[in-house]
Amino acid sequence: MKVLAIINPKAGTYDQKLVELCINVLRAKFTVNVVYPININEAKKLANSRDYDALIIGGGDSTIGSLSINVKIPIIILPIGRGNTFYYTVYGKIDPLNLFTSLIKCNRVEYVDIGFIREVNRGFVLGTSIGILADLVKLSELYKKFGKGMWSYTLASIDLRIRMRKGQIKPIRVSLRVNKEKVYDDYAYLLSIGNTPVRGRGSMKLFPKASISDGTLDVIVLPRVNDEIMDSLAKGSYSNVLYYKGKNIEITSDRRLSLEVDGDYILLEENKITVDVIPSSLPLLKPCT
């Protein structure tokens, strides 16, 4: 088996030693070519290659999501990002070294869903949000200097709660259509679309009904916010949240939209996004058991 490894050295918890250990495990049985692309466009071209039998993506959730619509061959995830939520969703609690060891013994291909945002021509594996989750990701960028991994999100979450209590967080006027039907037209503090049940490595159980293999995306709307609602949201309790499922989601606002996409912050020129599910489109290489 010929394997291409695309490694993002700028990923949140990049660990050269872990990368080398995992690659060397595969090299005991497979031919592995390792590439460190200089930018995401180069990475996309590499991911589109059909010259290999499998593709290792070394990075975080946003790296995987950014490459997801370009992938033509089964992928193996090497988790070196801040959250690595998709890795744990797909592989469970197995550590990367044991995963790679299991893969050389026996492997199988499983196809899962991804989401696609038309306006930015970008796929995602976790989800996309406007409102307080986009604010959280934007704040987390400021706290990266204080530590790697989830630490920046923890500090940003504390900061966001303080701003919320001071009344500095304002709702956004949104119109939401699910499968072409208008289901909401009012102010909201959060509108989030999810492919996986959890975000933040399981710290936020936003979408308890979600599955990466059900051919739909899940949507939540948070019309109001306070500490109690935020706590219940993290636990997957939905007494104050509107919940929908669909294959096509359209969001329109009265202002330019700022998005969180798989943990990346994006400020759009547009005031609208159209999101589609692409069912069973991302091939994953998994252990047989």
PDB file of C-alpha atoms in Angstrom, residues 2-227:
ATOM      1  CA  LYS A   2       1.271   3.479  -0.929  1.00  0.00           C
ATOM      2  CA  VAL A   3       0.406   6.186   1.601  1.00  0.00           C
ATOM      3  CA  LEU A   4       0.703   9.972   1.321  1.00  0.00           C
ATOM      4  CA  ALA A   5       1.019  11.921   4.582  1.00  0.00           C
ATOM      5  CA  ILE A   6       0.039  15.600   4.508  1.00  0.00           C
ATOM      6  CA  ILE A   7       1.241  17.193   7.750  1.00  0.00           C
ATOM      7  CA  ASN A   8       0.281  20.676   8.944  1.00  0.00           C
ATOM      8  CA  PRO A   9       3.236  21.912  11.057  1.00  0.00           C
ATOM      9  CA  LYS A  10       1.177  24.927  12.175  1.00  0.00           C
ATOM     10  CA  ALA A  11      -1.493  22.741  13.801  1.00  0.00           C
ATOM     11  CA  GLY A  12      -2.400  23.592  17.382  1.00  0.00           C
ATOM     12  CA  THR A  13      -0.568  20.740  19.147  1.00  0.00           C
ATOM     13  CA  TYR A  14       1.947  19.839  16.439  1.00  0.00           C
ATOM     14  CA  ASP A  15       4.319  17.178  17.787  1.00  0.00           C
ATOM     15  CA  GLN A  16       7.149  16.135  15.473  1.00  0.00           C
ATOM     16  CA  LYS A  17       8.016  13.137  17.642  1.00  0.00           C
ATOM     17  CA  LEU A  18       4.442  11.798  17.497  1.00  0.00           C
ATOM     18  CA  VAL A  19       4.351  12.321  13.729  1.00  0.00           C
ATOM     19  CA  GLU A  20       7.588  10.376  13.250  1.00  0.00           C
ATOM     20  CA  LEU A  21       6.514   7.540  15.564  1.00  0.00           C
ATOM     21  CA  CYS A  22       3.196   7.037  13.764  1.00  0.00           C
ATOM     22  CA  ILE A  23       4.741   7.273  10.298  1.00  0.00           C
ATOM     23  CA  ASN A  24       7.441   4.745  11.226  1.00  0.00           C
ATOM     24  CA  VAL A  25       4.778   2.295  12.422  1.00  0.00           C
ATOM     25  CA  LEU A  26       3.171   2.364   8.970  1.00  0.00           C
ATOM     26  CA  ARG A  27       6.530   2.137   7.218  1.00  0.00           C
ATOM     27  CA  ALA A  28       6.988  -1.317   8.695  1.00  0.00           C
ATOM     28  CA  LYS A  29       4.450  -2.517   6.127  1.00  0.00           C
ATOM     29  CA  PHE A  30       3.540   0.366   3.786  1.00  0.00           C
ATOM     30  CA  THR A  31       5.388   2.875   1.613  1.00  0.00           C
ATOM     31  CA  VAL A  32       4.824   6.341   3.098  1.00  0.00           C
ATOM     32  CA  ASN A  33       5.638   9.693   1.491  1.00  0.00           C
ATOM     33  CA  VAL A  34       5.540  12.647   3.922  1.00  0.00           C
ATOM     34  CA  VAL A  35       4.806  16.187   2.694  1.00  0.00           C
ATOM     35  CA  TYR A  36       4.631  19.478   4.616  1.00  0.00           C
ATOM     36  CA  PRO A  37       2.619  21.750   2.278  1.00  0.00           C
ATOM     37  CA  ILE A  38       3.383  25.463   2.360  1.00  0.00           C
ATOM     38  CA  ASN A  39      -0.301  26.466   2.264  1.00  0.00           C
ATOM     39  CA  ILE A  40      -3.819  25.050   2.159  1.00  0.00           C
ATOM     40  CA  ASN A  41      -4.057  25.299  -1.646  1.00  0.00           C
ATOM     41  CA  GLU A  42      -1.013  23.066  -2.059  1.00  0.00           C
ATOM     42  CA  ALA A  43      -2.502  20.674   0.500  1.00  0.00           C
ATOM     43  CA  LYS A  44      -5.771  20.530  -1.483  1.00  0.00           C
ATOM     44  CA  LYS A  45      -3.926  19.635  -4.683  1.00  0.00           C
ATOM     45  CA  LEU A  46      -2.062  16.871  -2.872  1.00  0.00           C
ATOM     46  CA  ALA A  47      -5.272  15.557  -1.280  1.00  0.00           C
ATOM     47  CA  ASN A  48      -6.791  15.262  -4.757  1.00  0.00           C
ATOM     48  CA  SER A  49      -4.099  12.789  -5.826  1.00  0.00           C
ATOM     49  CA  ARG A  50      -5.061   9.313  -7.007  1.00  0.00           C
ATOM     50  CA  ASP A  51      -1.455   8.061  -7.018  1.00  0.00           C
ATOM     51  CA  TYR A  52      -1.788   6.661  -3.497  1.00  0.00           C
ATOM     52  CA  ASP A  53      -3.958   4.104  -1.732  1.00  0.00           C
ATOM     53  CA  ALA A  54      -4.458   6.070   1.491  1.00  0.00           C
ATOM     54  CA  LEU A  55      -3.938   9.579   2.842  1.00  0.00           C
ATOM     55  CA  ILE A  56      -2.769  10.589   6.313  1.00  0.00           C
ATOM     56  CA  ILE A  57      -3.992  14.037   7.340  1.00  0.00           C
ATOM     57  CA  GLY A  58      -1.887  15.364  10.192  1.00  0.00           C
ATOM     58  CA  GLY A  59      -3.651  18.356  11.698  1.00  0.00           C
ATOM     59  CA  GLY A  60      -6.756  19.447  13.535  1.00  0.00           C
ATOM     60  CA  ASP A  61     -10.445  19.478  12.687  1.00  0.00           C
ATOM     61  CA  SER A  62     -10.144  22.507  10.411  1.00  0.00           C
ATOM     62  CA  THR A  63      -7.338  20.889   8.395  1.00  0.00           C
ATOM     63  CA  ILE A  64      -9.465  17.785   7.827  1.00  0.00           C
ATOM     64  CA  GLY A  65     -12.550  19.852   7.010  1.00  0.00           C
ATOM     65  CA  SER A  66     -10.677  22.079   4.572  1.00  0.00           C
ATOM     66  CA  LEU A  67      -9.426  19.036   2.651  1.00  0.00           C
ATOM     67  CA  SER A  68     -12.591  16.943   2.947  1.00  0.00           C
ATOM     68  CA  ILE A  69     -14.141  17.881  -0.415  1.00  0.00           C
ATOM     69  CA  ASN A  70     -10.835  17.210  -2.206  1.00  0.00           C
ATOM     70  CA  VAL A  71     -10.160  13.733  -0.827  1.00  0.00           C
ATOM     71  CA  LYS A  72     -10.453  10.838  -3.290  1.00  0.00           C
ATOM     72  CA  ILE A  73      -8.819   8.057  -1.242  1.00  0.00           C
ATOM     73  CA  PRO A  74      -9.333   6.744   2.326  1.00  0.00           C
ATOM     74  CA  ILE A  75      -7.891   8.979   5.036  1.00  0.00           C
ATOM     75  CA  ILE A  76      -6.180   8.278   8.343  1.00  0.00           C
ATOM     76  CA  ILE A  77      -6.328  11.063  10.924  1.00  0.00           C
ATOM     77  CA  LEU A  78      -3.195  12.024  12.856  1.00  0.00           C
ATOM     78  CA  PRO A  79      -4.553  14.322  15.611  1.00  0.00           C
ATOM     79  CA  ILE A  80      -2.236  17.275  16.188  1.00  0.00           C
ATOM     80  CA  GLY A  81      -4.803  20.092  16.342  1.00  0.00           C
ATOM     81  CA  ARG A  82      -6.253  22.033  19.263  1.00  0.00           C
ATOM     82  CA  GLY A  83      -9.448  20.055  19.680  1.00  0.00           C
ATOM     83  CA  ASN A  84      -9.202  16.910  17.514  1.00  0.00           C
ATOM     84  CA  THR A  85     -12.924  16.302  18.037  1.00  0.00           C
ATOM     85  CA  PHE A  86     -13.370  14.508  14.712  1.00  0.00           C
ATOM     86  CA  TYR A  87     -10.569  12.063  15.519  1.00  0.00           C
ATOM     87  CA  TYR A  88     -12.280  11.051  18.772  1.00  0.00           C
ATOM     88  CA  THR A  89     -15.672  10.885  17.055  1.00  0.00           C
ATOM     89  CA  VAL A  90     -14.308   8.497  14.433  1.00  0.00           C
ATOM     90  CA  TYR A  91     -11.802   6.422  16.404  1.00  0.00           C
ATOM     91  CA  GLY A  92     -12.956   6.726  20.009  1.00  0.00           C
ATOM     92  CA  LYS A  93     -10.383   6.839  22.811  1.00  0.00           C
ATOM     93  CA  ILE A  94      -7.624   4.878  21.066  1.00  0.00           C
ATOM     94  CA  ASP A  95      -4.340   6.814  21.046  1.00  0.00           C
ATOM     95  CA  PRO A  96      -2.726   7.556  17.659  1.00  0.00           C
ATOM     96  CA  LEU A  97       0.192   5.144  18.053  1.00  0.00           C
ATOM     97  CA  ASN A  98      -2.097   2.206  18.845  1.00  0.00           C
ATOM     98  CA  LEU A  99      -4.411   3.259  16.021  1.00  0.00           C
ATOM     99  CA  PHE A 100      -1.620   3.157  13.459  1.00  0.00           C
ATOM    100  CA  THR A 101      -0.429  -0.198  14.835  1.00  0.00           C
ATOM    101  CA  SER A 102      -3.954  -1.603  14.463  1.00  0.00           C
ATOM    102  CA  LEU A 103      -4.259  -0.300  10.905  1.00  0.00           C
ATOM    103  CA  ILE A 104      -1.249  -2.245   9.611  1.00  0.00           C
ATOM    104  CA  LYS A 105      -2.740  -5.472  11.009  1.00  0.00           C
ATOM    105  CA  CYS A 106      -6.191  -5.102   9.469  1.00  0.00           C
ATOM    106  CA  ASN A 107      -8.167  -2.169   8.085  1.00  0.00           C
ATOM    107  CA  ARG A 108     -11.462  -1.344   6.435  1.00  0.00           C
ATOM    108  CA  VAL A 109     -12.997   1.696   4.703  1.00  0.00           C
ATOM    109  CA  GLU A 110     -16.015   3.518   6.116  1.00  0.00           C
ATOM    110  CA  TYR A 111     -17.734   6.434   4.359  1.00  0.00           C
ATOM    111  CA  VAL A 112     -19.116   9.340   6.405  1.00  0.00           C
ATOM    112  CA  ASP A 113     -20.975  12.590   5.731  1.00  0.00           C
ATOM    113  CA  ILE A 114     -19.486  16.061   5.491  1.00  0.00           C
ATOM    114  CA  GLY A 115     -21.047  19.513   5.228  1.00  0.00           C
ATOM    115  CA  PHE A 116     -20.375  22.033   2.480  1.00  0.00           C
ATOM    116  CA  ILE A 117     -20.711  25.845   2.576  1.00  0.00           C
ATOM    117  CA  ARG A 118     -21.341  27.129  -0.942  1.00  0.00           C
ATOM    118  CA  GLU A 119     -20.350  30.762  -0.378  1.00  0.00           C
ATOM    119  CA  VAL A 120     -16.802  29.889   0.734  1.00  0.00           C
ATOM    120  CA  ASN A 121     -16.472  26.636  -1.244  1.00  0.00           C
ATOM    121  CA  ARG A 122     -15.441  24.831   1.908  1.00  0.00           C
ATOM    122  CA  GLY A 123     -16.258  21.518   3.491  1.00  0.00           C
ATOM    123  CA  PHE A 124     -16.514  20.794   7.193  1.00  0.00           C
ATOM    124  CA  VAL A 125     -16.494  17.677   9.347  1.00  0.00           C
ATOM    125  CA  LEU A 126     -17.752  19.114  12.655  1.00  0.00           C
ATOM    126  CA  GLY A 127     -19.960  22.074  11.824  1.00  0.00           C
ATOM    127  CA  THR A 128     -20.354  25.800  11.375  1.00  0.00           C
ATOM    128  CA  SER A 129     -21.878  28.481  13.608  1.00  0.00           C
ATOM    129  CA  ILE A 130     -22.770  32.138  13.797  1.00  0.00           C
ATOM    130  CA  GLY A 131     -23.190  34.030  17.048  1.00  0.00           C
ATOM    131  CA  ILE A 132     -21.522  33.154  20.338  1.00  0.00           C
ATOM    132  CA  LEU A 133     -19.544  30.160  19.038  1.00  0.00           C
ATOM    133  CA  ALA A 134     -18.018  32.329  16.323  1.00  0.00           C
ATOM    134  CA  ASP A 135     -17.248  34.893  19.046  1.00  0.00           C
ATOM    135  CA  LEU A 136     -15.631  32.141  21.128  1.00  0.00           C
ATOM    136  CA  VAL A 137     -13.342  31.046  18.303  1.00  0.00           C
ATOM    137  CA  LYS A 138     -12.365  34.641  17.525  1.00  0.00           C
ATOM    138  CA  LEU A 139     -11.475  35.201  21.191  1.00  0.00           C
ATOM    139  CA  SER A 140      -9.548  31.918  21.358  1.00  0.00           C
ATOM    140  CA  GLU A 141      -7.164  33.220  18.691  1.00  0.00           C
ATOM    141  CA  LEU A 142      -6.154  35.957  21.137  1.00  0.00           C
ATOM    142  CA  TYR A 143      -5.400  33.400  23.858  1.00  0.00           C
ATOM    143  CA  LYS A 144      -3.233  31.037  21.792  1.00  0.00           C
ATOM    144  CA  LYS A 145      -0.121  32.722  23.178  1.00  0.00           C
ATOM    145  CA  PHE A 146      -0.998  31.444  26.664  1.00  0.00           C
ATOM    146  CA  GLY A 147      -0.952  27.761  25.755  1.00  0.00           C
ATOM    147  CA  LYS A 148      -1.596  25.051  23.190  1.00  0.00           C
ATOM    148  CA  GLY A 149      -4.594  22.795  22.726  1.00  0.00           C
ATOM    149  CA  MET A 150      -7.874  23.385  24.526  1.00  0.00           C
ATOM    150  CA  TRP A 151      -6.374  25.925  26.951  1.00  0.00           C
ATOM    151  CA  SER A 152      -7.023  28.836  24.575  1.00  0.00           C
ATOM    152  CA  TYR A 153     -10.687  27.768  24.289  1.00  0.00           C
ATOM    153  CA  THR A 154     -11.012  27.564  28.073  1.00  0.00           C
ATOM    154  CA  LEU A 155      -9.729  31.115  28.527  1.00  0.00           C
ATOM    155  CA  ALA A 156     -11.918  32.368  25.676  1.00  0.00           C
ATOM    156  CA  SER A 157     -14.971  30.709  27.243  1.00  0.00           C
ATOM    157  CA  ILE A 158     -14.366  32.503  30.550  1.00  0.00           C
ATOM    158  CA  ASP A 159     -13.911  35.803  28.713  1.00  0.00           C
ATOM    159  CA  LEU A 160     -17.117  35.232  26.715  1.00  0.00           C
ATOM    160  CA  ARG A 161     -19.134  34.543  29.865  1.00  0.00           C
ATOM    161  CA  ILE A 162     -17.899  37.764  31.454  1.00  0.00           C
ATOM    162  CA  ARG A 163     -18.848  39.752  28.348  1.00  0.00           C
ATOM    163  CA  MET A 164     -22.237  38.036  28.300  1.00  0.00           C
ATOM    164  CA  ARG A 165     -22.970  38.991  31.934  1.00  0.00           C
ATOM    165  CA  LYS A 166     -22.028  42.589  31.161  1.00  0.00           C
ATOM    166  CA  GLY A 167     -24.506  42.660  28.272  1.00  0.00           C
ATOM    167  CA  GLN A 168     -21.762  43.075  25.670  1.00  0.00           C
ATOM    168  CA  ILE A 169     -22.931  40.088  23.605  1.00  0.00           C
ATOM    169  CA  LYS A 170     -25.778  41.044  21.274  1.00  0.00           C
ATOM    170  CA  PRO A 171     -28.155  38.783  19.306  1.00  0.00           C
ATOM    171  CA  ILE A 172     -28.142  38.626  15.520  1.00  0.00           C
ATOM    172  CA  ARG A 173     -31.203  38.941  13.311  1.00  0.00           C
ATOM    173  CA  VAL A 174     -31.440  35.731  11.279  1.00  0.00           C
ATOM    174  CA  SER A 175     -33.786  33.959   8.921  1.00  0.00           C
ATOM    175  CA  LEU A 176     -33.398  30.184   8.813  1.00  0.00           C
ATOM    176  CA  ARG A 177     -34.640  27.773   6.157  1.00  0.00           C
ATOM    177  CA  VAL A 178     -34.289  24.006   6.552  1.00  0.00           C
ATOM    178  CA  ASN A 179     -34.973  21.955   3.411  1.00  0.00           C
ATOM    179  CA  LYS A 180     -36.306  25.181   1.788  1.00  0.00           C
ATOM    180  CA  GLU A 181     -38.907  25.731   4.534  1.00  0.00           C
ATOM    181  CA  LYS A 182     -38.633  28.851   6.698  1.00  0.00           C
ATOM    182  CA  VAL A 183     -38.527  27.667  10.323  1.00  0.00           C
ATOM    183  CA  TYR A 184     -37.177  30.730  12.160  1.00  0.00           C
ATOM    184  CA  ASP A 185     -37.106  34.492  11.573  1.00  0.00           C
ATOM    185  CA  ASP A 186     -36.024  36.469  14.629  1.00  0.00           C
ATOM    186  CA  TYR A 187     -33.045  37.379  16.793  1.00  0.00           C
ATOM    187  CA  ALA A 188     -30.691  34.647  18.027  1.00  0.00           C
ATOM    188  CA  TYR A 189     -27.515  34.460  20.087  1.00  0.00           C
ATOM    189  CA  LEU A 190     -26.426  31.260  18.388  1.00  0.00           C
ATOM    190  CA  LEU A 191     -27.284  29.409  15.223  1.00  0.00           C
ATOM    191  CA  SER A 192     -25.171  26.305  14.806  1.00  0.00           C
ATOM    192  CA  ILE A 193     -25.101  23.542  12.196  1.00  0.00           C
ATOM    193  CA  GLY A 194     -23.561  20.237  13.250  1.00  0.00           C
ATOM    194  CA  ASN A 195     -22.377  17.014  11.651  1.00  0.00           C
ATOM    195  CA  THR A 196     -21.027  15.440  14.863  1.00  0.00           C
ATOM    196  CA  PRO A 197     -22.833  15.080  18.215  1.00  0.00           C
ATOM    197  CA  VAL A 198     -20.186  17.016  20.155  1.00  0.00           C
ATOM    198  CA  ARG A 199     -17.813  19.940  19.805  1.00  0.00           C
ATOM    199  CA  GLY A 200     -14.723  20.861  21.796  1.00  0.00           C
ATOM    200  CA  ARG A 201     -13.548  17.243  22.230  1.00  0.00           C
ATOM    201  CA  GLY A 202     -16.822  16.368  23.904  1.00  0.00           C
ATOM    202  CA  SER A 203     -17.046  19.386  26.213  1.00  0.00           C
ATOM    203  CA  MET A 204     -20.143  20.665  24.360  1.00  0.00           C
ATOM    204  CA  LYS A 205     -22.864  18.131  23.581  1.00  0.00           C
ATOM    205  CA  LEU A 206     -24.605  20.431  21.134  1.00  0.00           C
ATOM    206  CA  PHE A 207     -26.207  17.883  18.818  1.00  0.00           C
ATOM    207  CA  PRO A 208     -27.327  14.741  20.693  1.00  0.00           C
ATOM    208  CA  LYS A 209     -29.310  13.522  17.653  1.00  0.00           C
ATOM    209  CA  ALA A 210     -26.437  13.964  15.181  1.00  0.00           C
ATOM    210  CA  SER A 211     -24.593  11.210  13.337  1.00  0.00           C
ATOM    211  CA  ILE A 212     -21.816  11.378  10.756  1.00  0.00           C
ATOM    212  CA  SER A 213     -23.565   8.687   8.726  1.00  0.00           C
ATOM    213  CA  ASP A 214     -27.271   9.648   8.711  1.00  0.00           C
ATOM    214  CA  GLY A 215     -27.231  11.834   5.582  1.00  0.00           C
ATOM    215  CA  THR A 216     -28.447  14.942   7.426  1.00  0.00           C
ATOM    216  CA  LEU A 217     -27.118  17.932   9.339  1.00  0.00           C
ATOM    217  CA  ASP A 218     -28.455  19.069  12.714  1.00  0.00           C
ATOM    218  CA  VAL A 219     -29.328  22.692  13.496  1.00  0.00           C
ATOM    219  CA  ILE A 220     -29.832  24.488  16.805  1.00  0.00           C
ATOM    220  CA  VAL A 221     -31.066  28.026  17.451  1.00  0.00           C
ATOM    221  CA  LEU A 222     -30.544  29.797  20.768  1.00  0.00           C
ATOM    222  CA  PRO A 223     -33.039  32.713  21.023  1.00  0.00           C
ATOM    223  CA  ARG A 224     -31.736  33.924  24.410  1.00  0.00           C
ATOM    224  CA  VAL A 225     -28.728  33.295  26.605  1.00  0.00           C
ATOM    225  CA  ASN A 226     -27.613  33.256  30.243  1.00  0.00           C
ATOM    226  CA  ASP A 227     -25.319  31.123  32.416  1.00  0.00           C
TER     227      ASP A 227
END
